[in-house]
Structure formats: structure tokens, C-alpha cells
PDB file of C-alpha atoms in Angstrom:
ATOM      1  CA  MET A   1      -7.525   1.069  13.798  1.00  0.00           C
ATOM      2  CA  ALA A   2      -5.055   3.913  13.496  1.00  0.00           C
ATOM      3  CA  GLN A   3      -5.535   6.531  10.791  1.00  0.00           C
ATOM      4  CA  PHE A   4      -1.856   6.329   9.802  1.00  0.00           C
ATOM      5  CA  ILE A   5       0.284   3.271   9.165  1.00  0.00           C
ATOM      6  CA  ARG A   6       4.021   3.203   8.582  1.00  0.00           C
ATOM      7  CA  ILE A   7       5.678   0.835   6.130  1.00  0.00           C
ATOM      8  CA  LYS A   8       9.440   1.350   5.924  1.00  0.00           C
ATOM      9  CA  HIS A   9       9.895   5.088   5.227  1.00  0.00           C
ATOM     10  CA  TYR A  10       6.318   5.618   4.000  1.00  0.00           C
ATOM     11  CA  VAL A  11       3.584   6.959   6.277  1.00  0.00           C
ATOM     12  CA  ILE A  12       0.203   6.141   4.756  1.00  0.00           C
ATOM     13  CA  ASN A  13      -2.992   7.946   5.725  1.00  0.00           C
ATOM     14  CA  LEU A  14      -5.776   5.369   5.548  1.00  0.00           C
ATOM     15  CA  ASP A  15      -8.395   8.135   5.286  1.00  0.00           C
ATOM     16  CA  THR A  16      -7.023   9.306   1.913  1.00  0.00           C
ATOM     17  CA  LEU A  17      -6.417   5.802   0.577  1.00  0.00           C
ATOM     18  CA  THR A  18      -8.676   4.973  -2.368  1.00  0.00           C
ATOM     19  CA  TYR A  19      -7.475   1.444  -3.132  1.00  0.00           C
ATOM     20  CA  ILE A  20      -4.793  -1.136  -2.415  1.00  0.00           C
ATOM     21  CA  ARG A  21      -3.828  -3.430  -5.290  1.00  0.00           C
ATOM     22  CA  VAL A  22      -2.038  -6.627  -4.251  1.00  0.00           C
ATOM     23  CA  GLU A  23      -0.182  -8.459  -7.009  1.00  0.00           C
ATOM     24  CA  GLU A  24       2.365 -11.271  -6.903  1.00  0.00           C
ATOM     25  CA  ASN A  25       5.435  -9.034  -6.671  1.00  0.00           C
ATOM     26  CA  HIS A  26       4.147  -5.577  -5.744  1.00  0.00           C
ATOM     27  CA  ILE A  27       1.539  -3.715  -3.726  1.00  0.00           C
ATOM     28  CA  ASP A  28       0.095  -0.382  -4.904  1.00  0.00           C
ATOM     29  CA  PHE A  29      -1.441   2.129  -2.514  1.00  0.00           C
ATOM     30  CA  GLY A  30      -3.712   4.478  -4.496  1.00  0.00           C
ATOM     31  CA  PHE A  31      -4.661   7.918  -3.210  1.00  0.00           C
ATOM     32  CA  THR A  32      -7.283  10.520  -4.060  1.00  0.00           C
ATOM     33  CA  PHE A  33      -4.594  13.129  -4.695  1.00  0.00           C
ATOM     34  CA  PRO A  34      -1.192  13.204  -6.457  1.00  0.00           C
ATOM     35  CA  THR A  35       1.794  12.101  -4.385  1.00  0.00           C
ATOM     36  CA  GLN A  36       5.206  13.735  -4.382  1.00  0.00           C
ATOM     37  CA  LYS A  37       6.627  10.910  -6.512  1.00  0.00           C
ATOM     38  CA  GLN A  38       7.186  10.721 -10.260  1.00  0.00           C
ATOM     39  CA  ASP A  39       5.345  13.717 -11.669  1.00  0.00           C
ATOM     40  CA  GLY A  40       2.399  13.526  -9.293  1.00  0.00           C
ATOM     41  CA  GLN A  41       1.308   9.935  -9.783  1.00  0.00           C
ATOM     42  CA  ASN A  42      -1.481   9.059  -7.381  1.00  0.00           C
ATOM     43  CA  TYR A  43      -0.112   5.781  -6.027  1.00  0.00           C
ATOM     44  CA  ILE A  44       2.900   4.373  -4.209  1.00  0.00           C
ATOM     45  CA  ARG A  45       4.251   0.979  -5.290  1.00  0.00           C
ATOM     46  CA  LEU A  46       6.166  -1.274  -2.913  1.00  0.00           C
ATOM     47  CA  GLU A  47       7.944  -4.088  -4.744  1.00  0.00           C
ATOM     48  CA  ARG A  48       9.127  -7.437  -3.445  1.00  0.00           C
ATOM     49  CA  GLY A  49      12.919  -7.531  -3.566  1.00  0.00           C
ATOM     50  CA  VAL A  50      13.206  -3.761  -4.145  1.00  0.00           C
ATOM     51  CA  ASN A  51      11.388  -1.974  -1.301  1.00  0.00           C
ATOM     52  CA  LEU A  52      10.579  -5.046   0.795  1.00  0.00           C
ATOM     53  CA  ASP A  53      12.279  -8.398   1.265  1.00  0.00           C
ATOM     54  CA  ASP A  54      10.119 -11.539   1.003  1.00  0.00           C
ATOM     55  CA  ALA A  55       9.230 -11.698   4.705  1.00  0.00           C
ATOM     56  CA  GLU A  56       8.358  -7.982   4.871  1.00  0.00           C
ATOM     57  CA  PHE A  57       6.251  -8.249   1.709  1.00  0.00           C
ATOM     58  CA  GLU A  58       4.235 -11.141   3.153  1.00  0.00           C
ATOM     59  CA  GLU A  59       3.808  -9.279   6.462  1.00  0.00           C
ATOM     60  CA  VAL A  60       2.465  -6.175   4.686  1.00  0.00           C
ATOM     61  CA  LYS A  61       0.213  -8.322   2.478  1.00  0.00           C
ATOM     62  CA  ASP A  62      -1.232 -10.133   5.522  1.00  0.00           C
ATOM     63  CA  PHE A  63      -1.827  -6.799   7.268  1.00  0.00           C
ATOM     64  CA  ILE A  64      -3.635  -5.410   4.222  1.00  0.00           C
ATOM     65  CA  LEU A  65      -5.892  -8.440   3.966  1.00  0.00           C
ATOM     66  CA  GLU A  66      -6.942  -7.896   7.602  1.00  0.00           C
ATOM     67  CA  LEU A  67      -7.986  -4.252   7.099  1.00  0.00           C
ATOM     68  CA  PRO A  68     -11.625  -3.693   8.080  1.00  0.00           C
ATOM     69  CA  ASP A  69     -12.482  -1.862   4.830  1.00  0.00           C
ATOM     70  CA  ALA A  70     -11.847  -4.787   2.505  1.00  0.00           C
ATOM     71  CA  ASP A  71     -13.756  -3.309  -0.465  1.00  0.00           C
ATOM     72  CA  ARG A  72     -10.727  -1.083  -1.169  1.00  0.00           C
ATOM     73  CA  VAL A  73      -8.415  -4.118  -1.572  1.00  0.00           C
ATOM     74  CA  ILE A  74      -7.946  -5.545  -5.078  1.00  0.00           C
ATOM     75  CA  LEU A  75      -6.275  -8.948  -5.379  1.00  0.00           C
ATOM     76  CA  VAL A  76      -4.732  -9.604  -8.792  1.00  0.00           C
TER      77      VAL A  76
END
């Protein structure tokens, strides 16, 4: 598996990823360090209908559920 994945305009380093939270209408990617967004928050949120259309959201969700390190994935 590649160290980096690209989703839309985000490039995500899987080595620095602490958790992935999958909810009905959004997916959060949590990191061990602050991101460049919103005052240094340590996650990136991709929302259905905002960042991703329905088909893209389901494709990303399916990809996440197939990651080999499943203990970092939280289904809500």
C-alpha cells in the first residue's frame, strides 16, 4: 500500500494518520500534528455533498474500510 493517498485536492500521509472516523455524512482524517486548516486543528473533514458527491463519498468510504490497519478506523 502506498504511503500517500490523494482524495480530491488533499494528499494524505498514511504514516501520520492517527484515526479515520466514518460517519453517515462525513469522514474525518485525524493526524498526530496540527494541519494548516482552521487554527491548527488536527483533522481534515470531508463532507458528503460539500467536498464529495454521493458516489465519491461511497468510493472513499469503501477504500477506507479496505485499509490493512483497520484498528485506526472508527465507524459511527
